[in-house]
mmCIF file with all atom_site columns, C-alpha atoms in Angstrom:
data_model
loop_
_atom_site.group_PDB
_atom_site.id
_atom_site.type_symbol
_atom_site.label_atom_id
_atom_site.label_alt_id
_atom_site.label_comp_id
_atom_site.label_asym_id
_atom_site.label_entity_id
_atom_site.label_seq_id
_atom_site.pdbx_PDB_ins_code
_atom_site.Cartn_x
_atom_site.Cartn_y
_atom_site.Cartn_z
_atom_site.occupancy
_atom_site.B_iso_or_equiv
_atom_site.pdbx_formal_charge
_atom_site.auth_seq_id
_atom_site.auth_comp_id
_atom_site.auth_asym_id
_atom_site.auth_atom_id
_atom_site.pdbx_PDB_model_num
ATOM 1   C CA . MET A 1 1   ? 113.997 -16.416 155.270 1.00 68.00 ? 140 MET A CA 1
ATOM 2   C CA . ALA A 1 2   ? 116.887 -14.327 153.969 1.00 81.00 ? 141 ALA A CA 1
ATOM 3   C CA . THR A 1 3   ? 118.932 -15.540 151.016 1.00 91.00 ? 142 THR A CA 1
ATOM 4   C CA . VAL A 1 4   ? 122.192 -14.285 149.545 1.00 94.00 ? 143 VAL A CA 1
ATOM 5   C CA . GLU A 1 5   ? 123.128 -15.615 146.110 1.00 96.00 ? 144 GLU A CA 1
ATOM 6   C CA . LEU A 1 6   ? 126.543 -15.632 144.465 1.00 96.00 ? 145 LEU A CA 1
ATOM 7   C CA . ARG A 1 7   ? 127.423 -16.611 140.926 1.00 97.00 ? 146 ARG A CA 1
ATOM 8   C CA . PHE A 1 8   ? 131.009 -16.693 139.815 1.00 97.00 ? 147 PHE A CA 1
ATOM 9   C CA . SER A 1 9   ? 133.032 -17.803 136.814 1.00 97.00 ? 148 SER A CA 1
ATOM 10  C CA . ALA A 1 10  ? 134.493 -21.263 137.269 1.00 97.00 ? 149 ALA A CA 1
ATOM 11  C CA . LEU A 1 11  ? 137.960 -20.007 138.167 1.00 96.00 ? 150 LEU A CA 1
ATOM 12  C CA . PRO A 1 12  ? 139.896 -21.098 141.272 1.00 96.00 ? 151 PRO A CA 1
ATOM 13  C CA . GLU A 1 13  ? 140.648 -17.509 142.297 1.00 96.00 ? 152 GLU A CA 1
ATOM 14  C CA . HIS A 1 14  ? 136.947 -16.880 142.969 1.00 97.00 ? 153 HIS A CA 1
ATOM 15  C CA . VAL A 1 15  ? 136.674 -19.673 145.543 1.00 97.00 ? 154 VAL A CA 1
ATOM 16  C CA . ARG A 1 16  ? 138.346 -17.530 148.224 1.00 97.00 ? 155 ARG A CA 1
ATOM 17  C CA . THR A 1 17  ? 135.731 -14.808 147.776 1.00 96.00 ? 156 THR A CA 1
ATOM 18  C CA . ALA A 1 18  ? 132.921 -17.370 148.140 1.00 97.00 ? 157 ALA A CA 1
ATOM 19  C CA . ARG A 1 19  ? 134.512 -18.662 151.380 1.00 96.00 ? 158 ARG A CA 1
ATOM 20  C CA . LEU A 1 20  ? 134.805 -15.170 152.844 1.00 96.00 ? 159 LEU A CA 1
ATOM 21  C CA . VAL A 1 21  ? 131.224 -14.210 151.953 1.00 97.00 ? 160 VAL A CA 1
ATOM 22  C CA . ALA A 1 22  ? 129.883 -17.514 153.323 1.00 97.00 ? 161 ALA A CA 1
ATOM 23  C CA . ALA A 1 23  ? 131.673 -17.039 156.650 1.00 96.00 ? 162 ALA A CA 1
ATOM 24  C CA . ALA A 1 24  ? 130.439 -13.445 156.983 1.00 96.00 ? 163 ALA A CA 1
ATOM 25  C CA . VAL A 1 25  ? 126.818 -14.372 156.230 1.00 96.00 ? 164 VAL A CA 1
ATOM 26  C CA . ALA A 1 26  ? 127.010 -17.426 158.533 1.00 96.00 ? 165 ALA A CA 1
ATOM 27  C CA . ARG A 1 27  ? 128.279 -15.232 161.379 1.00 95.00 ? 166 ARG A CA 1
ATOM 28  C CA . ARG A 1 28  ? 125.437 -12.759 160.834 1.00 93.00 ? 167 ARG A CA 1
ATOM 29  C CA . ALA A 1 29  ? 122.917 -15.631 160.699 1.00 94.00 ? 168 ALA A CA 1
ATOM 30  C CA . GLY A 1 30  ? 123.974 -16.828 164.152 1.00 93.00 ? 169 GLY A CA 1
ATOM 31  C CA . VAL A 1 31  ? 126.191 -19.809 163.381 1.00 94.00 ? 170 VAL A CA 1
ATOM 32  C CA . ASP A 1 32  ? 128.429 -20.544 166.384 1.00 93.00 ? 171 ASP A CA 1
ATOM 33  C CA . GLU A 1 33  ? 131.858 -18.870 166.122 1.00 92.00 ? 172 GLU A CA 1
ATOM 34  C CA . ALA A 1 34  ? 133.545 -22.227 166.813 1.00 91.00 ? 173 ALA A CA 1
ATOM 35  C CA . VAL A 1 35  ? 131.996 -23.638 163.633 1.00 93.00 ? 174 VAL A CA 1
ATOM 36  C CA . LEU A 1 36  ? 132.863 -20.791 161.242 1.00 95.00 ? 175 LEU A CA 1
ATOM 37  C CA . ASP A 1 37  ? 136.176 -22.363 160.202 1.00 94.00 ? 176 ASP A CA 1
ATOM 38  C CA . GLU A 1 38  ? 134.288 -25.531 159.248 1.00 95.00 ? 177 GLU A CA 1
ATOM 39  C CA . VAL A 1 39  ? 131.812 -23.442 157.238 1.00 96.00 ? 178 VAL A CA 1
ATOM 40  C CA . ARG A 1 40  ? 134.681 -21.710 155.438 1.00 96.00 ? 179 ARG A CA 1
ATOM 41  C CA . LEU A 1 41  ? 136.489 -24.984 154.690 1.00 96.00 ? 180 LEU A CA 1
ATOM 42  C CA . ALA A 1 42  ? 133.352 -26.832 153.556 1.00 96.00 ? 181 ALA A CA 1
ATOM 43  C CA . VAL A 1 43  ? 132.319 -24.018 151.217 1.00 97.00 ? 182 VAL A CA 1
ATOM 44  C CA . GLY A 1 44  ? 135.849 -23.841 149.830 1.00 96.00 ? 183 GLY A CA 1
ATOM 45  C CA . GLU A 1 45  ? 135.855 -27.570 149.182 1.00 96.00 ? 184 GLU A CA 1
ATOM 46  C CA . ALA A 1 46  ? 132.397 -27.540 147.550 1.00 96.00 ? 185 ALA A CA 1
ATOM 47  C CA . CYS A 1 47  ? 133.243 -24.549 145.348 1.00 97.00 ? 186 CYS A CA 1
ATOM 48  C CA . THR A 1 48  ? 136.624 -26.008 144.363 1.00 95.00 ? 187 THR A CA 1
ATOM 49  C CA . ARG A 1 49  ? 134.833 -29.226 143.379 1.00 94.00 ? 188 ARG A CA 1
ATOM 50  C CA . ALA A 1 50  ? 132.285 -27.294 141.285 1.00 95.00 ? 189 ALA A CA 1
ATOM 51  C CA . VAL A 1 51  ? 135.026 -25.251 139.584 1.00 96.00 ? 190 VAL A CA 1
ATOM 52  C CA . GLY A 1 52  ? 136.919 -28.444 138.749 1.00 93.00 ? 191 GLY A CA 1
ATOM 53  C CA . LEU A 1 53  ? 133.807 -30.103 137.338 1.00 93.00 ? 192 LEU A CA 1
ATOM 54  C CA . HIS A 1 54  ? 133.032 -27.065 135.184 1.00 95.00 ? 193 HIS A CA 1
ATOM 55  C CA . GLN A 1 55  ? 136.585 -26.841 133.878 1.00 94.00 ? 194 GLN A CA 1
ATOM 56  C CA . SER A 1 56  ? 136.972 -30.554 133.154 1.00 92.00 ? 195 SER A CA 1
ATOM 57  C CA . ASN A 1 57  ? 133.603 -30.692 131.347 1.00 92.00 ? 196 ASN A CA 1
ATOM 58  C CA . GLY A 1 58  ? 134.013 -27.444 129.414 1.00 94.00 ? 197 GLY A CA 1
ATOM 59  C CA . VAL A 1 59  ? 131.018 -25.805 131.122 1.00 94.00 ? 198 VAL A CA 1
ATOM 60  C CA . SER A 1 60  ? 131.019 -22.009 130.770 1.00 95.00 ? 199 SER A CA 1
ATOM 61  C CA . ALA A 1 61  ? 128.066 -21.368 133.110 1.00 96.00 ? 200 ALA A CA 1
ATOM 62  C CA . PRO A 1 62  ? 128.848 -19.821 136.491 1.00 97.00 ? 201 PRO A CA 1
ATOM 63  C CA . VAL A 1 63  ? 129.064 -21.755 139.758 1.00 97.00 ? 202 VAL A CA 1
ATOM 64  C CA . ARG A 1 64  ? 126.060 -20.970 141.976 1.00 97.00 ? 203 ARG A CA 1
ATOM 65  C CA . VAL A 1 65  ? 126.177 -20.454 145.744 1.00 98.00 ? 204 VAL A CA 1
ATOM 66  C CA . ALA A 1 66  ? 123.056 -19.743 147.812 1.00 98.00 ? 205 ALA A CA 1
ATOM 67  C CA . LEU A 1 67  ? 123.371 -18.758 151.481 1.00 97.00 ? 206 LEU A CA 1
ATOM 68  C CA . ILE A 1 68  ? 119.991 -19.340 153.135 1.00 97.00 ? 207 ILE A CA 1
ATOM 69  C CA . GLU A 1 69  ? 119.119 -18.096 156.608 1.00 94.00 ? 208 GLU A CA 1
ATOM 70  C CA . ASP A 1 70  ? 116.097 -19.804 158.174 1.00 92.00 ? 209 ASP A CA 1
ATOM 71  C CA . GLU A 1 71  ? 114.692 -19.410 161.667 1.00 87.00 ? 210 GLU A CA 1
ATOM 72  C CA . LYS A 1 72  ? 116.790 -22.143 163.310 1.00 92.00 ? 211 LYS A CA 1
ATOM 73  C CA . GLN A 1 73  ? 119.318 -23.099 160.659 1.00 95.00 ? 212 GLN A CA 1
ATOM 74  C CA . PHE A 1 74  ? 121.722 -21.748 158.085 1.00 96.00 ? 213 PHE A CA 1
ATOM 75  C CA . SER A 1 75  ? 122.173 -23.572 154.768 1.00 97.00 ? 214 SER A CA 1
ATOM 76  C CA . ILE A 1 76  ? 124.600 -23.207 151.920 1.00 97.00 ? 215 ILE A CA 1
ATOM 77  C CA . GLU A 1 77  ? 123.906 -24.674 148.494 1.00 97.00 ? 216 GLU A CA 1
ATOM 78  C CA . VAL A 1 78  ? 126.702 -24.975 145.950 1.00 97.00 ? 217 VAL A CA 1
ATOM 79  C CA . GLY A 1 79  ? 125.473 -25.874 142.491 1.00 97.00 ? 218 GLY A CA 1
ATOM 80  C CA . ASP A 1 80  ? 127.239 -26.784 139.288 1.00 96.00 ? 219 ASP A CA 1
ATOM 81  C CA . GLU A 1 81  ? 125.983 -27.427 135.773 1.00 95.00 ? 220 GLU A CA 1
ATOM 82  C CA . ALA A 1 82  ? 128.437 -30.178 134.876 1.00 93.00 ? 221 ALA A CA 1
ATOM 83  C CA . PRO A 1 83  ? 126.929 -33.491 133.778 1.00 89.00 ? 222 PRO A CA 1
ATOM 84  C CA . HIS A 1 84  ? 127.313 -36.172 136.440 1.00 81.00 ? 223 HIS A CA 1
ATOM 85  C CA . ALA A 1 85  ? 127.196 -39.872 135.742 1.00 69.00 ? 224 ALA A CA 1
ATOM 86  C CA . THR A 1 86  ? 124.389 -41.487 137.678 1.00 57.00 ? 225 THR A CA 1
ATOM 87  C CA . PRO A 1 87  ? 124.612 -45.113 138.822 1.00 52.00 ? 226 PRO A CA 1
ATOM 88  C CA . GLY A 1 88  ? 124.072 -47.403 135.873 1.00 48.00 ? 227 GLY A CA 1
ATOM 89  C CA . ASP A 1 89  ? 124.829 -44.722 133.255 1.00 47.00 ? 228 ASP A CA 1
ATOM 90  C CA . ARG A 1 90  ? 128.171 -46.198 132.359 1.00 45.00 ? 229 ARG A CA 1
ATOM 91  C CA . ALA A 1 91  ? 128.543 -49.880 131.713 1.00 41.00 ? 230 ALA A CA 1
ATOM 92  C CA . PRO A 1 92  ? 131.889 -51.450 132.589 1.00 42.00 ? 231 PRO A CA 1
ATOM 93  C CA . GLY A 1 93  ? 134.350 -50.828 129.794 1.00 40.00 ? 232 GLY A CA 1
ATOM 94  C CA . SER A 1 94  ? 132.392 -47.921 128.272 1.00 39.00 ? 233 SER A CA 1
ATOM 95  C CA . GLY A 1 95  ? 133.665 -44.381 127.955 1.00 43.00 ? 234 GLY A CA 1
ATOM 96  C CA . SER A 1 96  ? 137.312 -43.487 127.754 1.00 45.00 ? 235 SER A CA 1
ATOM 97  C CA . GLY A 1 97  ? 138.057 -45.063 131.122 1.00 48.00 ? 236 GLY A CA 1
ATOM 98  C CA . GLY A 1 98  ? 141.451 -43.417 131.067 1.00 47.00 ? 237 GLY A CA 1
ATOM 99  C CA . ALA A 1 99  ? 143.643 -42.529 134.007 1.00 50.00 ? 238 ALA A CA 1
ATOM 100 C CA . ASP A 1 100 ? 142.367 -38.933 133.878 1.00 53.00 ? 239 ASP A CA 1
ATOM 101 C CA . ASP A 1 101 ? 138.770 -40.126 134.408 1.00 53.00 ? 240 ASP A CA 1
ATOM 102 C CA . LEU A 1 102 ? 139.805 -42.249 137.380 1.00 49.00 ? 241 LEU A CA 1
ATOM 103 C CA . GLU A 1 103 ? 141.852 -39.413 138.873 1.00 55.00 ? 242 GLU A CA 1
ATOM 104 C CA . ALA A 1 104 ? 138.984 -36.916 138.515 1.00 56.00 ? 243 ALA A CA 1
ATOM 105 C CA . GLU A 1 105 ? 136.549 -39.401 140.056 1.00 63.00 ? 244 GLU A CA 1
ATOM 106 C CA . GLY A 1 106 ? 138.934 -39.975 142.977 1.00 66.00 ? 245 GLY A CA 1
ATOM 107 C CA . GLU A 1 107 ? 139.325 -36.227 143.570 1.00 67.00 ? 246 GLU A CA 1
ATOM 108 C CA . ASP A 1 108 ? 135.553 -35.802 143.472 1.00 72.00 ? 247 ASP A CA 1
ATOM 109 C CA . GLU A 1 109 ? 135.021 -38.551 146.056 1.00 80.00 ? 248 GLU A CA 1
ATOM 110 C CA . MET A 1 110 ? 137.805 -37.120 148.242 1.00 83.00 ? 249 MET A CA 1
ATOM 111 C CA . GLY A 1 111 ? 136.194 -33.668 148.161 1.00 82.00 ? 250 GLY A CA 1
ATOM 112 C CA . LEU A 1 112 ? 132.829 -35.115 149.181 1.00 88.00 ? 251 LEU A CA 1
ATOM 113 C CA . ALA A 1 113 ? 134.495 -37.075 151.994 1.00 90.00 ? 252 ALA A CA 1
ATOM 114 C CA . VAL A 1 114 ? 136.132 -33.903 153.328 1.00 91.00 ? 253 VAL A CA 1
ATOM 115 C CA . ILE A 1 115 ? 132.805 -32.046 153.226 1.00 92.00 ? 254 ILE A CA 1
ATOM 116 C CA . SER A 1 116 ? 131.042 -34.923 155.006 1.00 91.00 ? 255 SER A CA 1
ATOM 117 C CA . GLY A 1 117 ? 133.717 -34.831 157.704 1.00 90.00 ? 256 GLY A CA 1
ATOM 118 C CA . LEU A 1 118 ? 133.221 -31.097 158.250 1.00 89.00 ? 257 LEU A CA 1
ATOM 119 C CA . VAL A 1 119 ? 129.422 -30.868 158.112 1.00 93.00 ? 258 VAL A CA 1
ATOM 120 C CA . ASP A 1 120 ? 126.950 -33.071 159.994 1.00 91.00 ? 259 ASP A CA 1
ATOM 121 C CA . ASP A 1 121 ? 123.998 -32.310 157.701 1.00 94.00 ? 260 ASP A CA 1
ATOM 122 C CA . VAL A 1 122 ? 125.003 -32.712 154.029 1.00 95.00 ? 261 VAL A CA 1
ATOM 123 C CA . GLU A 1 123 ? 122.855 -33.612 151.044 1.00 95.00 ? 262 GLU A CA 1
ATOM 124 C CA . VAL A 1 124 ? 124.389 -34.281 147.624 1.00 94.00 ? 263 VAL A CA 1
ATOM 125 C CA . THR A 1 125 ? 122.304 -34.586 144.473 1.00 94.00 ? 264 THR A CA 1
ATOM 126 C CA . ALA A 1 126 ? 123.620 -35.019 140.948 1.00 90.00 ? 265 ALA A CA 1
ATOM 127 C CA . GLY A 1 127 ? 122.395 -35.825 137.476 1.00 87.00 ? 266 GLY A CA 1
ATOM 128 C CA . GLU A 1 128 ? 122.906 -35.030 133.819 1.00 87.00 ? 267 GLU A CA 1
ATOM 129 C CA . GLY A 1 129 ? 121.968 -31.366 134.336 1.00 89.00 ? 268 GLY A CA 1
ATOM 130 C CA . GLY A 1 130 ? 124.401 -30.725 137.180 1.00 93.00 ? 269 GLY A CA 1
ATOM 131 C CA . GLY A 1 131 ? 124.823 -31.239 140.872 1.00 94.00 ? 270 GLY A CA 1
ATOM 132 C CA . LEU A 1 132 ? 124.019 -29.604 144.183 1.00 96.00 ? 271 LEU A CA 1
ATOM 133 C CA . ILE A 1 133 ? 125.625 -29.842 147.596 1.00 96.00 ? 272 ILE A CA 1
ATOM 134 C CA . ARG A 1 134 ? 123.419 -28.568 150.434 1.00 97.00 ? 273 ARG A CA 1
ATOM 135 C CA . MET A 1 135 ? 125.103 -28.084 153.809 1.00 97.00 ? 274 MET A CA 1
ATOM 136 C CA . THR A 1 136 ? 123.190 -27.045 156.933 1.00 96.00 ? 275 THR A CA 1
ATOM 137 C CA . TRP A 1 137 ? 124.248 -25.779 160.366 1.00 95.00 ? 276 TRP A CA 1
ATOM 138 C CA . PRO A 1 138 ? 122.137 -24.866 163.412 1.00 94.00 ? 277 PRO A CA 1
ATOM 139 C CA . THR A 1 139 ? 121.931 -21.222 164.449 1.00 92.00 ? 278 THR A CA 1
ATOM 140 C CA . ALA A 1 140 ? 121.600 -19.624 167.850 1.00 82.00 ? 279 ALA A CA 1
ATOM 141 C CA . PRO A 1 141 ? 118.622 -17.393 168.534 1.00 69.00 ? 280 PRO A CA 1
ATOM 142 C CA . ALA A 1 142 ? 119.299 -13.661 168.179 1.00 61.00 ? 281 ALA A CA 1
ATOM 143 C CA . PRO A 1 143 ? 120.121 -12.050 171.537 1.00 61.00 ? 282 PRO A CA 1
ATOM 144 C CA . LEU A 1 144 ? 117.477 -9.807  173.047 1.00 57.00 ? 283 LEU A CA 1
ATOM 145 C CA . LEU A 1 145 ? 118.568 -6.194  173.314 1.00 60.00 ? 284 LEU A CA 1
#
């Protein structure tokens, strides 16, 4: 199992680099060429989401991206360290509940919907210590030379 790890400051300009590296590693891992655009878009969406969460929560820690090559699959994990509300954490009427909170929540859900539309195998976990999006694609066996 080969793994490539990236860590970058939560700045939008670094998302493009993460997309390019993810596509290059996915290609080398054997992900079908027809799927590489989906890999690039999904990673861009996940990293953009993590950057936004870090910026809106004042988190200075870097965004983490792990590119994991297994025997028959390729996975990408995008992790953030922003606190996420878990179901039941916020009672109705608690918190600021302002328009900014609703807008950020809507953008977050939209990003996850886009990722789910691009990737068949997606797992999202979140809690007070941060969140993780794990996306997995099948790989083709290496050609015999």
